[in-house]
CSV table of C-alpha atoms and ligand atoms in Angstrom, one decimal:
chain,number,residue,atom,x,y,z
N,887,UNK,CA,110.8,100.8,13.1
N,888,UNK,CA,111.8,98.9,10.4
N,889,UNK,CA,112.4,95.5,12.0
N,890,UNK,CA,108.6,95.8,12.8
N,891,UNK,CA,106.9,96.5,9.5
N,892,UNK,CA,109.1,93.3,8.5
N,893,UNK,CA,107.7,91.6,11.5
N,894,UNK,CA,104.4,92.8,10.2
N,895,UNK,CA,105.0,91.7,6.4
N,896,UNK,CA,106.0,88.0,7.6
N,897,UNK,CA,103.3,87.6,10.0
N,898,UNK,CA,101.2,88.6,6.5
N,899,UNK,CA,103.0,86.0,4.6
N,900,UNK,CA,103.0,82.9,7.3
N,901,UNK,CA,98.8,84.0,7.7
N,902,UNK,CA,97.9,84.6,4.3
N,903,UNK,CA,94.2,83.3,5.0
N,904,UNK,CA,93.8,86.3,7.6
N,905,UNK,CA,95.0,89.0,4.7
N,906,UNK,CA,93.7,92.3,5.4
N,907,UNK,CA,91.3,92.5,1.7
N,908,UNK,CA,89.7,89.4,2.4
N,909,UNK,CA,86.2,90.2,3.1
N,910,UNK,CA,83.8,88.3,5.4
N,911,UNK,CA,80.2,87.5,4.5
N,912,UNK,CA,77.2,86.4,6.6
N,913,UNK,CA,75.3,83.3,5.5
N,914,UNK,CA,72.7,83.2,8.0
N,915,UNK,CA,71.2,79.4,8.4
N,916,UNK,CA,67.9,78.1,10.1
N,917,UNK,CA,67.2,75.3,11.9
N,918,UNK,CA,64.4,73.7,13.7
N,919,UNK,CA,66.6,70.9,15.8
N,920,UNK,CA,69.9,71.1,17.5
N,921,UNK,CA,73.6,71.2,16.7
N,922,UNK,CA,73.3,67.3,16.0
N,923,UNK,CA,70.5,66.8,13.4
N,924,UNK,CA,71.4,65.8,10.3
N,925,UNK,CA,70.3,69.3,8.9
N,926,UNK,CA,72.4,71.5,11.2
N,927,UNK,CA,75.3,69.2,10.4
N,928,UNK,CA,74.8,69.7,6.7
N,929,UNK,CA,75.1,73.4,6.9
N,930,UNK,CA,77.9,73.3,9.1
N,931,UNK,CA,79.4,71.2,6.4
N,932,UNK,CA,78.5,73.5,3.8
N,933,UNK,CA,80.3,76.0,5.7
N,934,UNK,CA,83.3,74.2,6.0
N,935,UNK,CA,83.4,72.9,2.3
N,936,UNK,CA,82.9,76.5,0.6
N,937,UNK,CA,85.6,78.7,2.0
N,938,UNK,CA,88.0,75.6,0.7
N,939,UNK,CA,86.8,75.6,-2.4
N,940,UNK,CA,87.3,79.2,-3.4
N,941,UNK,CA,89.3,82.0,-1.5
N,942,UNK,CA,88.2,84.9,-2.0
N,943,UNK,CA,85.8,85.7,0.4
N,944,UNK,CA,85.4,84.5,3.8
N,945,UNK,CA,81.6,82.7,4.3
N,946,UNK,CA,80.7,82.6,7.9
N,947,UNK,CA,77.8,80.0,8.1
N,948,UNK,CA,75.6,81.6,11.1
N,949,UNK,CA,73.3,78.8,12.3
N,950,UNK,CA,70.0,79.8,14.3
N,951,UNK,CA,69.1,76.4,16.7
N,952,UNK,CA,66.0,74.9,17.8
N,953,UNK,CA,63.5,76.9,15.9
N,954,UNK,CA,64.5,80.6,17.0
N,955,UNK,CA,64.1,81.5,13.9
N,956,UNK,CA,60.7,79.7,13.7
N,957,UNK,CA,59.4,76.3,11.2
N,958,UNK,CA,60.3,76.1,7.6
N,959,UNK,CA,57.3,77.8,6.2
N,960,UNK,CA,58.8,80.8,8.4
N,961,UNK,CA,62.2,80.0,7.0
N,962,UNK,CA,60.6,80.1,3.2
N,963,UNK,CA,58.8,83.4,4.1
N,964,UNK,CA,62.1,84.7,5.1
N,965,UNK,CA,64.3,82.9,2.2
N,966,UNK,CA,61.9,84.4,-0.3
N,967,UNK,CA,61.7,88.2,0.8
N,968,UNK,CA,65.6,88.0,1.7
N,969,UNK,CA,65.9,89.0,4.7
N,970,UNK,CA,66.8,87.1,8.2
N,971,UNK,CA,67.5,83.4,6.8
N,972,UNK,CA,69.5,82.6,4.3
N,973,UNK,CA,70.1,79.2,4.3
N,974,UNK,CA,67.6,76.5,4.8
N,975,UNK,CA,66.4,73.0,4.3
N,976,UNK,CA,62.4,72.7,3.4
N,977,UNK,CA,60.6,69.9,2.7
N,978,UNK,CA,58.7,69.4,-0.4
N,979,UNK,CA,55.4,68.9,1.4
N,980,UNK,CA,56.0,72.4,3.3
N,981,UNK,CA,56.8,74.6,0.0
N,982,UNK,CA,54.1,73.3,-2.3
N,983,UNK,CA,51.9,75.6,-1.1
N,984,UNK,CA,54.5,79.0,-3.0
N,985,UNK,CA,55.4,76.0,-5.9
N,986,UNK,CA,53.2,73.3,-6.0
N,987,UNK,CA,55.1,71.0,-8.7
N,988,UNK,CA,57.5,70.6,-6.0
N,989,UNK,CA,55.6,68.3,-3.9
N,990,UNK,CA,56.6,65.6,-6.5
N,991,UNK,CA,60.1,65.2,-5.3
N,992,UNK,CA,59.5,63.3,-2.5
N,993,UNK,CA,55.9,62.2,-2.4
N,994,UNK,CA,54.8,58.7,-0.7
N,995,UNK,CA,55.7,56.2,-2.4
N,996,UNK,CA,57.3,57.7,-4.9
N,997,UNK,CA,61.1,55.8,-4.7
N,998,UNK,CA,61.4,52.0,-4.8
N,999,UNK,CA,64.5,52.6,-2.5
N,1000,UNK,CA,67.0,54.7,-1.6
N,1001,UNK,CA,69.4,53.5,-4.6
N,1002,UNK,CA,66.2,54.7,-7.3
N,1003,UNK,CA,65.9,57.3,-5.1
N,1004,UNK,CA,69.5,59.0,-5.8
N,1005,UNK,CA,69.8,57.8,-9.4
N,1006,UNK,CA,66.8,60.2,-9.7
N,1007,UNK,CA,68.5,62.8,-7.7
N,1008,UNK,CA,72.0,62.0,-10.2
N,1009,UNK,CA,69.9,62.9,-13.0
N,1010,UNK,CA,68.3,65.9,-14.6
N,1011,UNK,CA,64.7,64.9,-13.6
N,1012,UNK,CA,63.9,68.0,-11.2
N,1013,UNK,CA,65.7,70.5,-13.2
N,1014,UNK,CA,62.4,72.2,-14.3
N,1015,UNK,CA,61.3,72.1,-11.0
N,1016,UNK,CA,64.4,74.1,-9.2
N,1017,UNK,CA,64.0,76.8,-12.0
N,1018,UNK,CA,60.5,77.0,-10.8
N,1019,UNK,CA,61.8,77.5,-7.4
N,1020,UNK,CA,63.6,79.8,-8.1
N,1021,UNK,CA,60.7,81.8,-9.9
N,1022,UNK,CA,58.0,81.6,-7.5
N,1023,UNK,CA,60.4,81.4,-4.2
N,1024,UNK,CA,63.2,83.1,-4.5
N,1025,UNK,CA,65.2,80.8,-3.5
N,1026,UNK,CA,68.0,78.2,-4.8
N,1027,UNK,CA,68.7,74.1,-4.6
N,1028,UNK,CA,72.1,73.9,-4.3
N,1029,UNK,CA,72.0,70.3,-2.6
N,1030,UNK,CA,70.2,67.6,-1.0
N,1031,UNK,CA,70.0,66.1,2.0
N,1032,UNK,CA,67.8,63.6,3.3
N,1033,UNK,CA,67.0,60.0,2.2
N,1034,UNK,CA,65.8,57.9,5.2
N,1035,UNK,CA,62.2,56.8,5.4
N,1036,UNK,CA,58.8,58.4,7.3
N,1037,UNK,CA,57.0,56.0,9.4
N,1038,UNK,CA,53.4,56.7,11.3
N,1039,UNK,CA,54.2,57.8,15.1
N,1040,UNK,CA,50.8,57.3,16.9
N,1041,UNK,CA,49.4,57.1,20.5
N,1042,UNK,CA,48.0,53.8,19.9
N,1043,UNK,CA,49.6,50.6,18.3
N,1044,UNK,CA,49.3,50.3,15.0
N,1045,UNK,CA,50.6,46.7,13.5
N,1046,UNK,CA,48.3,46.7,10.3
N,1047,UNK,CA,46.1,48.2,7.7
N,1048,UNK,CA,43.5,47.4,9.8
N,1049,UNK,CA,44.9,49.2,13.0
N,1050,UNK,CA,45.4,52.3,10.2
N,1051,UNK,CA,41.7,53.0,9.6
N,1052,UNK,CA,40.0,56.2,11.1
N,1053,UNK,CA,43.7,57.0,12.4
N,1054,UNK,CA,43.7,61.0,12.9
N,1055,UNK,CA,47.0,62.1,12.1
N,1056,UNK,CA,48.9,65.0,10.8
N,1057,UNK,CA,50.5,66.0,7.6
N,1058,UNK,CA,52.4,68.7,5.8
N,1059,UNK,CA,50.6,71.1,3.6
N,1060,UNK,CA,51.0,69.8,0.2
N,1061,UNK,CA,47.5,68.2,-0.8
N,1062,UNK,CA,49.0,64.9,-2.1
N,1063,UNK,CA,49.5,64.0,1.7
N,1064,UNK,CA,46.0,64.5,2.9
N,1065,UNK,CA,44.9,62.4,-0.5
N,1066,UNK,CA,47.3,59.6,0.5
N,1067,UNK,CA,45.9,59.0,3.8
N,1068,UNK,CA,42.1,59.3,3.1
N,1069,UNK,CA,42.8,56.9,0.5
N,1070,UNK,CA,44.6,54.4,3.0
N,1071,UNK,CA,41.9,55.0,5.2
N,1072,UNK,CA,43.2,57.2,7.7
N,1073,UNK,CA,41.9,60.9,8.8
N,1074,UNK,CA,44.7,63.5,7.9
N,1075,UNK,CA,44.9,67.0,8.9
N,1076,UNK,CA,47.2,69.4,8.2
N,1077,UNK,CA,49.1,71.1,11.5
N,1078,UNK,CA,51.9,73.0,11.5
N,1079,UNK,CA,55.3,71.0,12.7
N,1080,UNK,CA,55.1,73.3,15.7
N,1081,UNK,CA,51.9,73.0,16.9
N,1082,UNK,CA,51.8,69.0,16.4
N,1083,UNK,CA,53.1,67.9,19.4
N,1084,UNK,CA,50.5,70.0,21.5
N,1085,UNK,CA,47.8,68.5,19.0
N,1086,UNK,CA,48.5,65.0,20.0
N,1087,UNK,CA,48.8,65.8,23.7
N,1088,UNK,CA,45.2,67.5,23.7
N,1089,UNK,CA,44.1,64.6,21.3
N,1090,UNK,CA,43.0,66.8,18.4
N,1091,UNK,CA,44.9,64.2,16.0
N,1092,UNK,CA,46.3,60.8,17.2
N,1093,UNK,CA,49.3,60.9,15.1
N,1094,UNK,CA,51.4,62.0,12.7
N,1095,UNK,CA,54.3,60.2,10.4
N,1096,UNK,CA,58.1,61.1,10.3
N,1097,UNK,CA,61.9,60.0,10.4
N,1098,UNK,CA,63.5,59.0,13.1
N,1099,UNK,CA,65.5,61.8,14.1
N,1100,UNK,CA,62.0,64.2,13.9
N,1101,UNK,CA,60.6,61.6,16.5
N,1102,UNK,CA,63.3,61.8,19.0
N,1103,UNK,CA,64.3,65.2,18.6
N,1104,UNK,CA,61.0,66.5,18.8
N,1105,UNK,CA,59.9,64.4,21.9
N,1106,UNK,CA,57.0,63.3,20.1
N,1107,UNK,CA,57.2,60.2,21.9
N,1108,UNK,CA,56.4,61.6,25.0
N,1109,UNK,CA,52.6,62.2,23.9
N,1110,UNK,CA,52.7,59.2,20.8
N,1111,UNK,CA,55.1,56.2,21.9
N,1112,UNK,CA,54.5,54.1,18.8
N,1113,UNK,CA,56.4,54.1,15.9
N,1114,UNK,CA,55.2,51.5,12.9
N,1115,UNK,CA,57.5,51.0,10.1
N,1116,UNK,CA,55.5,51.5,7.2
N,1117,UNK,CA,58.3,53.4,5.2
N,1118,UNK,CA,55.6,55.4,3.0
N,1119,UNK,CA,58.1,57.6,1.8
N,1120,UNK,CA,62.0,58.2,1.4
N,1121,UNK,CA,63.0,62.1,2.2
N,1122,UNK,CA,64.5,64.5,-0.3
N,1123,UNK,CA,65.6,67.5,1.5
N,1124,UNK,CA,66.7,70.7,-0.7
N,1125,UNK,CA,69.4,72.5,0.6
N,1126,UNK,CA,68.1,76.3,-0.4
N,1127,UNK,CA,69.8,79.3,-0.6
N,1128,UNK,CA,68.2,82.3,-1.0
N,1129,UNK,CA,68.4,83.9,-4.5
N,1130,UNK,CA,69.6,87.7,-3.0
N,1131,UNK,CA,72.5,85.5,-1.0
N,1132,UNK,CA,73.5,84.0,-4.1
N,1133,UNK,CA,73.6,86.9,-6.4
N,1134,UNK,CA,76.1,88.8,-4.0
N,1135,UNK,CA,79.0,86.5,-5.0
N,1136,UNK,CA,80.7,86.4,-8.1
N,1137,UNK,CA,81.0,83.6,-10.6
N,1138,UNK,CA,83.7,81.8,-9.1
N,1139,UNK,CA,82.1,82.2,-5.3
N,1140,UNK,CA,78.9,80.7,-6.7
N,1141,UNK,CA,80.3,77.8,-8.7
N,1142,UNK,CA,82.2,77.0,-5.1
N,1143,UNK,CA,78.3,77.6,-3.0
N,1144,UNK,CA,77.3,74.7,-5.7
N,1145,UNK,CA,79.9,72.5,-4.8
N,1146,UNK,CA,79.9,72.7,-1.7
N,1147,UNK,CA,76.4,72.9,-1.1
N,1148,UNK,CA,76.0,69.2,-3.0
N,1149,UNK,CA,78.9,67.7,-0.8
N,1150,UNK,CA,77.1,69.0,2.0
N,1151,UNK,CA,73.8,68.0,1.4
N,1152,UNK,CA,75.5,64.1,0.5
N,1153,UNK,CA,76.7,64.3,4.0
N,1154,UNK,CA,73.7,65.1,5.6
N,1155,UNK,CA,72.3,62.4,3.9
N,1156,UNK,CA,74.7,60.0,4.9
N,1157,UNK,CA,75.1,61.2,8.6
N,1158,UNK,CA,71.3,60.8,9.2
N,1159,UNK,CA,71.5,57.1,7.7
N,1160,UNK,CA,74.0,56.3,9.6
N,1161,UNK,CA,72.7,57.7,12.6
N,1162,UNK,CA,69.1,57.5,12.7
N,1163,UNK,CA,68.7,54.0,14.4
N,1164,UNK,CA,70.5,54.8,17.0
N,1165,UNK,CA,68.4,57.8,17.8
N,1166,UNK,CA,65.2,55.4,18.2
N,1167,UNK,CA,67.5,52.6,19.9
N,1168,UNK,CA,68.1,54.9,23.0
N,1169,UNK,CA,64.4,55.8,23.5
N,1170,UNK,CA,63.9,51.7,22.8
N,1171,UNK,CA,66.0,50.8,25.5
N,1172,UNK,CA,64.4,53.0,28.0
N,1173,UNK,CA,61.3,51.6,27.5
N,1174,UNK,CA,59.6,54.8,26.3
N,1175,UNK,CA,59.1,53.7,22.5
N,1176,UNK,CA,57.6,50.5,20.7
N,1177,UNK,CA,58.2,49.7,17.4
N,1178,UNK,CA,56.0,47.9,15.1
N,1179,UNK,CA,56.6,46.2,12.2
N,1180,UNK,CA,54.7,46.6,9.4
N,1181,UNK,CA,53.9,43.5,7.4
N,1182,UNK,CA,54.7,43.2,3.4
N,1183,UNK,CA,50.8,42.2,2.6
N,1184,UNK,CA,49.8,45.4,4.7
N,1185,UNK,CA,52.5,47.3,2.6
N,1186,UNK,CA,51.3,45.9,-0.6
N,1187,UNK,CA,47.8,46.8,0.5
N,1188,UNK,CA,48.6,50.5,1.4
N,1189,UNK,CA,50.2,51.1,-2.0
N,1190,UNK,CA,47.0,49.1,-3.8
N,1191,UNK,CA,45.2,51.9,-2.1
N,1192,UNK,CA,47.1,55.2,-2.6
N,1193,UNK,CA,47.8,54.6,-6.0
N,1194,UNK,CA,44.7,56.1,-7.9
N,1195,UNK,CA,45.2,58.8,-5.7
N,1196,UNK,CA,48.9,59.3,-6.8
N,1197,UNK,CA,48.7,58.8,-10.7
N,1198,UNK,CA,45.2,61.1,-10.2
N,1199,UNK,CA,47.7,63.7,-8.6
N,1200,UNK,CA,50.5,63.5,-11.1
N,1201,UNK,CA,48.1,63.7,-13.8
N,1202,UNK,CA,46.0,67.2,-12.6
N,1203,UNK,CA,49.0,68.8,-12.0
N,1204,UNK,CA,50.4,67.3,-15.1
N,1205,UNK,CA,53.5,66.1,-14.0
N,1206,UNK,CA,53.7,63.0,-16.0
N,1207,UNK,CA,56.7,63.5,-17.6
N,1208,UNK,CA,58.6,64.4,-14.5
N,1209,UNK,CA,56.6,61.4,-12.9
N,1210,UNK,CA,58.0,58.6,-16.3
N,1211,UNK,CA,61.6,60.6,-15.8
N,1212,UNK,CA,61.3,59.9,-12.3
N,1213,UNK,CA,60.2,56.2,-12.5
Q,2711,LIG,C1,60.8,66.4,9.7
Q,2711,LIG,O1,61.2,67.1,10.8
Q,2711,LIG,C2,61.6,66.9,8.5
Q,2711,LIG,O2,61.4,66.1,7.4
Q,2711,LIG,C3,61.2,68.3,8.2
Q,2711,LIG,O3,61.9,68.7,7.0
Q,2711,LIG,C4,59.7,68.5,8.0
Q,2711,LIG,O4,59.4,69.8,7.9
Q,2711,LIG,C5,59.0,67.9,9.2
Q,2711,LIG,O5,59.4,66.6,9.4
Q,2711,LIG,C6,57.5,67.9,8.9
Q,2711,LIG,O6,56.8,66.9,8.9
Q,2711,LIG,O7,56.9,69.0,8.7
């Protein structure tokens, strides 16, 4: 009898991260793409990262594929009443309608390039905003992901500013969208993610603009096979946690979540750069997507035009100071 409690006691010792007292938690994640996108990867990351970082509890990162658990205004709902999702990446343009200040973060034109765009994201320029988030959401930036560019995706080529005008195309919900395309000429409307690719097929818009890895995941192709490289904007993704999640762990679990949950959000960020060409090159090479350039002089022309409509923004929602921190 003895000789097996010691058997016991060593397999204890030689295992010590399956000890008895070490409870499990469920973080449950959301996403609307596949085990491979960039977002999926960063919580898997995050997962990874934060049960190295501290030991003692034992996170289990659940992640929900292919939007089971819905789109991200389903994931906010969710987030912010704490309940179902835990753990999601939003984009700006989708929350603004609980915390409008947000849609600031990553609004066209807004980053020179991706360098500005992560000494901005280094610094303390958005801090008011995350407490906001907080506030109104419920919910917690505890990284960011992102950092590649949005291009227009239409079912006609478009090679110029020209080729731009009257172009019906979808946006996200935050208002400065819709402002920047009228401005440009085009004719936004705003659609929900899910409902977009059915809206181009049936020819209720034309269009719509987003990364890469959107485009191929999403087989928006299939119904739009052009893809012009405007690069109106450069992606900030906020890794969220949901408030109720976070306040279950003690200090020493929640300083190893914010740790881990900026590595992870780096990575993302890193993976989908590093990756995002070759998800277009594929659909390329098959003959199934064209890209188009889009000339400097047409560039220069789009920002001459969505620039009243910018400054007008940042200055009725009076965000200039986060706007001068930001530039
Ligand atoms: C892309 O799939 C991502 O940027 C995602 O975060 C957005 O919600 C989506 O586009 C969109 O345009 O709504």
């Amino acid at each position: 009898k003895s000789a097996l409690v010691l058997g016991v006691v060593a397999m204890l010792t030689a295992f010590p991260s399956v000890a008895a007292d070490k409870k499990t938690v469920t973080i449950n994640a959301a996403s609307m793409f596949d085990k491979d996108h960039p977002f999926t990867q960063t919580y898997a990351k995050f997962g990874e990262l934060v049960n190295k970082y501290q030991d003692e509890v034992n996170i289990d990162v659940k992640i929900s594929l292919n939007k089971a658990m819905g789109i991200e205004p389903d994931f906010l709902r969710f987030m912010s009443q704490g309940e179902s999702v835990d753990m999601a990446i939003i984009a700006p343009g989708n929350l603004a309608q609980r915390v409008p200040d947000i849609a600031i973060v990553d609004m066209p034109l807004m980053f020179k390039d991706l360098a500005h765009r992560n000494r901005v994201l280094a610094s303390d320029a958005f801090k008011g905003i995350e407490a906001d988030v907080i506030k109104r959401a419920n919910i917690r930036a505890i990284g960011y992901a992102g950092g590649v560019s949005r291009n227009l995706i239409s079912n006609y080529p478009i090679n110029n500013m020209n080729e731009l005008k009257g172009f019906r195309l979808r946006v996200q919900g935050a208002p400065i969208w819709a402002k920047v395309f009228t401005a440009v000429g085009a004719v936004p409307s705003v659609i929900a993610y899910d409902e977009v690719y059915s809206a181009v097929q049936t020819g209720v818009v034309q269009g719509l603009e987003n990364e890469r890895f959107g485009y191929t995941q999403q087989r928006f192709y299939e119904v739009a096979p052009h893809y012009t490289l405007t690069e109106h904007s450069l992606t900030v993704r906020p890794l969220f946690l949901s408030e109720k999640a976070f306040g279950k762990f003690s200090p020493k679990v929640q300083a190893a979540i914010l740790k881990a949950g900026a590595e992870a959000g780096k990575f993302g960020s890193e993976v989908e750069l590093a990756m995002e060409g070759k998800a277009l090159d594929e659909q390329v090479g098959k003959k199934l997507v064209t890209v188009h350039a889009f000339a400097d002089a047409d560039k220069a022309k789009f920002r001459e035009l969505a620039t009243p409509a910018l400054l007008q923004y940042v200055k009725d929602a009076k965000l200039e100071e986060v706007y001068n921190k930001m530039q």
